[in-house]
């Protein structure tokens, strides 16, 4: 596709971060164009209750993450001009906890 956001470092990206980036891109694109989210949070992260004694099994799932490796494409978009795409993707990149790169 025309434009993409590529990860440069490994990380766990939460479902909230993915959604925040997607919404930021849509807000900046106004209308027109299409977005593809290329990652999916399929790994549950469990956590215990605060001040719980040891034992009695594993904690309940707290949130879900997508495991990101360097070089993975996070978002793709097409159908818009390059300067709008650059602006939208840079806003989405600021929502990510890792260094990223704009690809065209």
JSON list of C-alpha atoms in Angstrom, two decimals:
[
{"chain": "A", "resi": 1, "resn": "UNK", "atom": "CA", "xyz": [0.00, 0.00, 0.00]},
{"chain": "A", "resi": 2, "resn": "UNK", "atom": "CA", "xyz": [0.98, 3.65, -0.17]},
{"chain": "A", "resi": 3, "resn": "UNK", "atom": "CA", "xyz": [2.03, 4.65, 3.36]},
{"chain": "A", "resi": 4, "resn": "UNK", "atom": "CA", "xyz": [2.89, 2.69, 6.50]},
{"chain": "A", "resi": 5, "resn": "UNK", "atom": "CA", "xyz": [4.20, 2.97, 10.05]},
{"chain": "A", "resi": 6, "resn": "UNK", "atom": "CA", "xyz": [7.02, 0.50, 10.81]},
{"chain": "A", "resi": 7, "resn": "UNK", "atom": "CA", "xyz": [8.37, -0.49, 14.25]},
{"chain": "A", "resi": 8, "resn": "UNK", "atom": "CA", "xyz": [12.12, -0.12, 14.82]},
{"chain": "A", "resi": 9, "resn": "UNK", "atom": "CA", "xyz": [12.38, -1.78, 18.26]},
{"chain": "A", "resi": 10, "resn": "UNK", "atom": "CA", "xyz": [10.78, -4.76, 20.03]},
{"chain": "A", "resi": 11, "resn": "UNK", "atom": "CA", "xyz": [7.90, -4.11, 22.44]},
{"chain": "A", "resi": 12, "resn": "UNK", "atom": "CA", "xyz": [4.52, -5.14, 23.78]},
{"chain": "A", "resi": 13, "resn": "UNK", "atom": "CA", "xyz": [1.87, -2.73, 22.51]},
{"chain": "A", "resi": 14, "resn": "UNK", "atom": "CA", "xyz": [-1.43, -2.77, 24.40]},
{"chain": "A", "resi": 15, "resn": "UNK", "atom": "CA", "xyz": [-4.86, -2.78, 22.79]},
{"chain": "A", "resi": 16, "resn": "UNK", "atom": "CA", "xyz": [-5.44, 0.75, 24.18]},
{"chain": "A", "resi": 17, "resn": "UNK", "atom": "CA", "xyz": [-2.30, 2.09, 22.50]},
{"chain": "A", "resi": 18, "resn": "UNK", "atom": "CA", "xyz": [-3.30, 0.49, 19.18]},
{"chain": "A", "resi": 19, "resn": "UNK", "atom": "CA", "xyz": [-6.77, 2.05, 19.40]},
{"chain": "A", "resi": 20, "resn": "UNK", "atom": "CA", "xyz": [-5.39, 5.47, 20.42]},
{"chain": "A", "resi": 21, "resn": "UNK", "atom": "CA", "xyz": [-3.12, 5.47, 17.37]},
{"chain": "A", "resi": 22, "resn": "UNK", "atom": "CA", "xyz": [-5.96, 4.42, 15.07]},
{"chain": "A", "resi": 23, "resn": "UNK", "atom": "CA", "xyz": [-8.27, 7.17, 16.37]},
{"chain": "A", "resi": 24, "resn": "UNK", "atom": "CA", "xyz": [-5.55, 9.81, 16.08]},
{"chain": "A", "resi": 25, "resn": "UNK", "atom": "CA", "xyz": [-4.96, 8.84, 12.43]},
{"chain": "A", "resi": 26, "resn": "UNK", "atom": "CA", "xyz": [-8.68, 9.00, 11.60]},
{"chain": "A", "resi": 27, "resn": "UNK", "atom": "CA", "xyz": [-8.99, 12.43, 13.25]},
{"chain": "A", "resi": 28, "resn": "UNK", "atom": "CA", "xyz": [-6.06, 13.77, 11.22]},
{"chain": "A", "resi": 29, "resn": "UNK", "atom": "CA", "xyz": [-7.22, 12.32, 7.89]},
{"chain": "A", "resi": 30, "resn": "UNK", "atom": "CA", "xyz": [-10.62, 14.08, 8.04]},
{"chain": "A", "resi": 31, "resn": "UNK", "atom": "CA", "xyz": [-12.40, 12.16, 5.26]},
{"chain": "A", "resi": 32, "resn": "UNK", "atom": "CA", "xyz": [-11.18, 9.96, 2.47]},
{"chain": "A", "resi": 33, "resn": "UNK", "atom": "CA", "xyz": [-8.46, 7.34, 2.52]},
{"chain": "A", "resi": 34, "resn": "UNK", "atom": "CA", "xyz": [-8.41, 3.94, 4.17]},
{"chain": "A", "resi": 35, "resn": "UNK", "atom": "CA", "xyz": [-6.55, 2.61, 7.22]},
{"chain": "A", "resi": 36, "resn": "UNK", "atom": "CA", "xyz": [-5.44, -0.96, 7.93]},
{"chain": "A", "resi": 37, "resn": "UNK", "atom": "CA", "xyz": [-4.37, -1.95, 11.44]},
{"chain": "A", "resi": 38, "resn": "UNK", "atom": "CA", "xyz": [-1.80, -4.71, 10.85]},
{"chain": "A", "resi": 39, "resn": "UNK", "atom": "CA", "xyz": [-1.33, -5.86, 14.46]},
{"chain": "A", "resi": 40, "resn": "UNK", "atom": "CA", "xyz": [-3.73, -7.61, 16.82]},
{"chain": "A", "resi": 41, "resn": "UNK", "atom": "CA", "xyz": [-3.46, -7.94, 20.62]},
{"chain": "A", "resi": 42, "resn": "UNK", "atom": "CA", "xyz": [-3.62, -11.73, 21.08]},
{"chain": "A", "resi": 43, "resn": "UNK", "atom": "CA", "xyz": [-1.46, -12.19, 24.21]},
{"chain": "A", "resi": 44, "resn": "UNK", "atom": "CA", "xyz": [-3.17, -11.84, 27.62]},
{"chain": "A", "resi": 45, "resn": "UNK", "atom": "CA", "xyz": [-1.15, -10.20, 30.41]},
{"chain": "A", "resi": 46, "resn": "UNK", "atom": "CA", "xyz": [-2.18, -11.45, 33.84]},
{"chain": "A", "resi": 47, "resn": "UNK", "atom": "CA", "xyz": [-1.82, -9.68, 37.17]},
{"chain": "A", "resi": 48, "resn": "UNK", "atom": "CA", "xyz": [-2.58, -10.53, 40.78]},
{"chain": "A", "resi": 49, "resn": "UNK", "atom": "CA", "xyz": [-4.78, -8.55, 43.12]},
{"chain": "A", "resi": 50, "resn": "UNK", "atom": "CA", "xyz": [-2.85, -6.04, 45.22]},
{"chain": "A", "resi": 51, "resn": "UNK", "atom": "CA", "xyz": [-1.72, -7.39, 48.64]},
{"chain": "A", "resi": 52, "resn": "UNK", "atom": "CA", "xyz": [-2.60, -11.03, 47.86]},
{"chain": "A", "resi": 53, "resn": "UNK", "atom": "CA", "xyz": [-0.68, -13.89, 49.44]},
{"chain": "A", "resi": 54, "resn": "UNK", "atom": "CA", "xyz": [1.48, -16.15, 47.29]},
{"chain": "A", "resi": 55, "resn": "UNK", "atom": "CA", "xyz": [0.03, -19.31, 45.81]},
{"chain": "A", "resi": 56, "resn": "UNK", "atom": "CA", "xyz": [-3.59, -20.01, 44.79]},
{"chain": "A", "resi": 57, "resn": "UNK", "atom": "CA", "xyz": [-2.89, -19.99, 41.06]},
{"chain": "A", "resi": 58, "resn": "UNK", "atom": "CA", "xyz": [-2.23, -17.47, 38.36]},
{"chain": "A", "resi": 59, "resn": "UNK", "atom": "CA", "xyz": [-3.76, -13.99, 38.31]},
{"chain": "A", "resi": 60, "resn": "UNK", "atom": "CA", "xyz": [-6.65, -13.03, 36.06]},
{"chain": "A", "resi": 61, "resn": "UNK", "atom": "CA", "xyz": [-6.04, -11.39, 32.64]},
{"chain": "A", "resi": 62, "resn": "UNK", "atom": "CA", "xyz": [-5.58, -7.64, 33.11]},
{"chain": "A", "resi": 63, "resn": "UNK", "atom": "CA", "xyz": [-5.12, -6.51, 29.49]},
{"chain": "A", "resi": 64, "resn": "UNK", "atom": "CA", "xyz": [-4.08, -7.77, 26.05]},
{"chain": "A", "resi": 65, "resn": "UNK", "atom": "CA", "xyz": [-0.91, -6.96, 24.11]},
{"chain": "A", "resi": 66, "resn": "UNK", "atom": "CA", "xyz": [0.45, -7.41, 20.60]},
{"chain": "A", "resi": 67, "resn": "UNK", "atom": "CA", "xyz": [4.05, -8.65, 20.55]},
{"chain": "A", "resi": 68, "resn": "UNK", "atom": "CA", "xyz": [5.99, -6.39, 18.17]},
{"chain": "A", "resi": 69, "resn": "UNK", "atom": "CA", "xyz": [9.35, -7.24, 16.62]},
{"chain": "A", "resi": 70, "resn": "UNK", "atom": "CA", "xyz": [11.60, -4.77, 14.76]},
{"chain": "A", "resi": 71, "resn": "UNK", "atom": "CA", "xyz": [10.49, -4.28, 11.15]},
{"chain": "A", "resi": 72, "resn": "UNK", "atom": "CA", "xyz": [6.82, -5.07, 11.82]},
{"chain": "A", "resi": 73, "resn": "UNK", "atom": "CA", "xyz": [4.30, -2.84, 10.01]},
{"chain": "A", "resi": 74, "resn": "UNK", "atom": "CA", "xyz": [1.82, -1.38, 12.53]},
{"chain": "A", "resi": 75, "resn": "UNK", "atom": "CA", "xyz": [-0.54, 0.66, 10.33]},
{"chain": "A", "resi": 76, "resn": "UNK", "atom": "CA", "xyz": [-1.04, 1.04, 6.59]},
{"chain": "A", "resi": 77, "resn": "UNK", "atom": "CA", "xyz": [-3.00, 3.71, 4.75]},
{"chain": "A", "resi": 78, "resn": "UNK", "atom": "CA", "xyz": [-3.84, 4.71, 1.19]},
{"chain": "A", "resi": 79, "resn": "UNK", "atom": "CA", "xyz": [-6.03, 7.05, -0.81]},
{"chain": "A", "resi": 80, "resn": "UNK", "atom": "CA", "xyz": [-4.66, 10.33, 0.61]},
{"chain": "A", "resi": 81, "resn": "UNK", "atom": "CA", "xyz": [-1.88, 12.80, -0.20]},
{"chain": "A", "resi": 82, "resn": "UNK", "atom": "CA", "xyz": [1.59, 12.28, 1.24]},
{"chain": "A", "resi": 83, "resn": "UNK", "atom": "CA", "xyz": [1.63, 15.35, 3.51]},
{"chain": "A", "resi": 84, "resn": "UNK", "atom": "CA", "xyz": [-1.70, 14.38, 5.14]},
{"chain": "A", "resi": 85, "resn": "UNK", "atom": "CA", "xyz": [-0.45, 10.80, 5.55]},
{"chain": "A", "resi": 86, "resn": "UNK", "atom": "CA", "xyz": [2.81, 12.01, 7.11]},
{"chain": "A", "resi": 87, "resn": "UNK", "atom": "CA", "xyz": [0.92, 14.21, 9.59]},
{"chain": "A", "resi": 88, "resn": "UNK", "atom": "CA", "xyz": [-1.58, 11.46, 10.50]},
{"chain": "A", "resi": 89, "resn": "UNK", "atom": "CA", "xyz": [1.10, 8.78, 10.92]},
{"chain": "A", "resi": 90, "resn": "UNK", "atom": "CA", "xyz": [3.37, 11.06, 12.98]},
{"chain": "A", "resi": 91, "resn": "UNK", "atom": "CA", "xyz": [0.48, 11.68, 15.41]},
{"chain": "A", "resi": 92, "resn": "UNK", "atom": "CA", "xyz": [-0.14, 7.91, 15.62]},
{"chain": "A", "resi": 93, "resn": "UNK", "atom": "CA", "xyz": [3.61, 7.34, 16.14]},
{"chain": "A", "resi": 94, "resn": "UNK", "atom": "CA", "xyz": [3.57, 9.67, 19.15]},
{"chain": "A", "resi": 95, "resn": "UNK", "atom": "CA", "xyz": [1.00, 7.34, 20.78]},
{"chain": "A", "resi": 96, "resn": "UNK", "atom": "CA", "xyz": [3.35, 4.34, 20.43]},
{"chain": "A", "resi": 97, "resn": "UNK", "atom": "CA", "xyz": [5.86, 3.40, 23.19]},
{"chain": "A", "resi": 98, "resn": "UNK", "atom": "CA", "xyz": [8.61, 2.65, 20.64]},
{"chain": "A", "resi": 99, "resn": "UNK", "atom": "CA", "xyz": [10.63, 4.35, 17.89]},
{"chain": "A", "resi": 100, "resn": "UNK", "atom": "CA", "xyz": [8.92, 4.04, 14.51]},
{"chain": "A", "resi": 101, "resn": "UNK", "atom": "CA", "xyz": [9.52, 4.98, 10.89]},
{"chain": "A", "resi": 102, "resn": "UNK", "atom": "CA", "xyz": [7.23, 6.43, 8.20]},
{"chain": "A", "resi": 103, "resn": "UNK", "atom": "CA", "xyz": [7.35, 4.35, 5.02]},
{"chain": "A", "resi": 104, "resn": "UNK", "atom": "CA", "xyz": [6.12, 5.41, 1.58]}
]
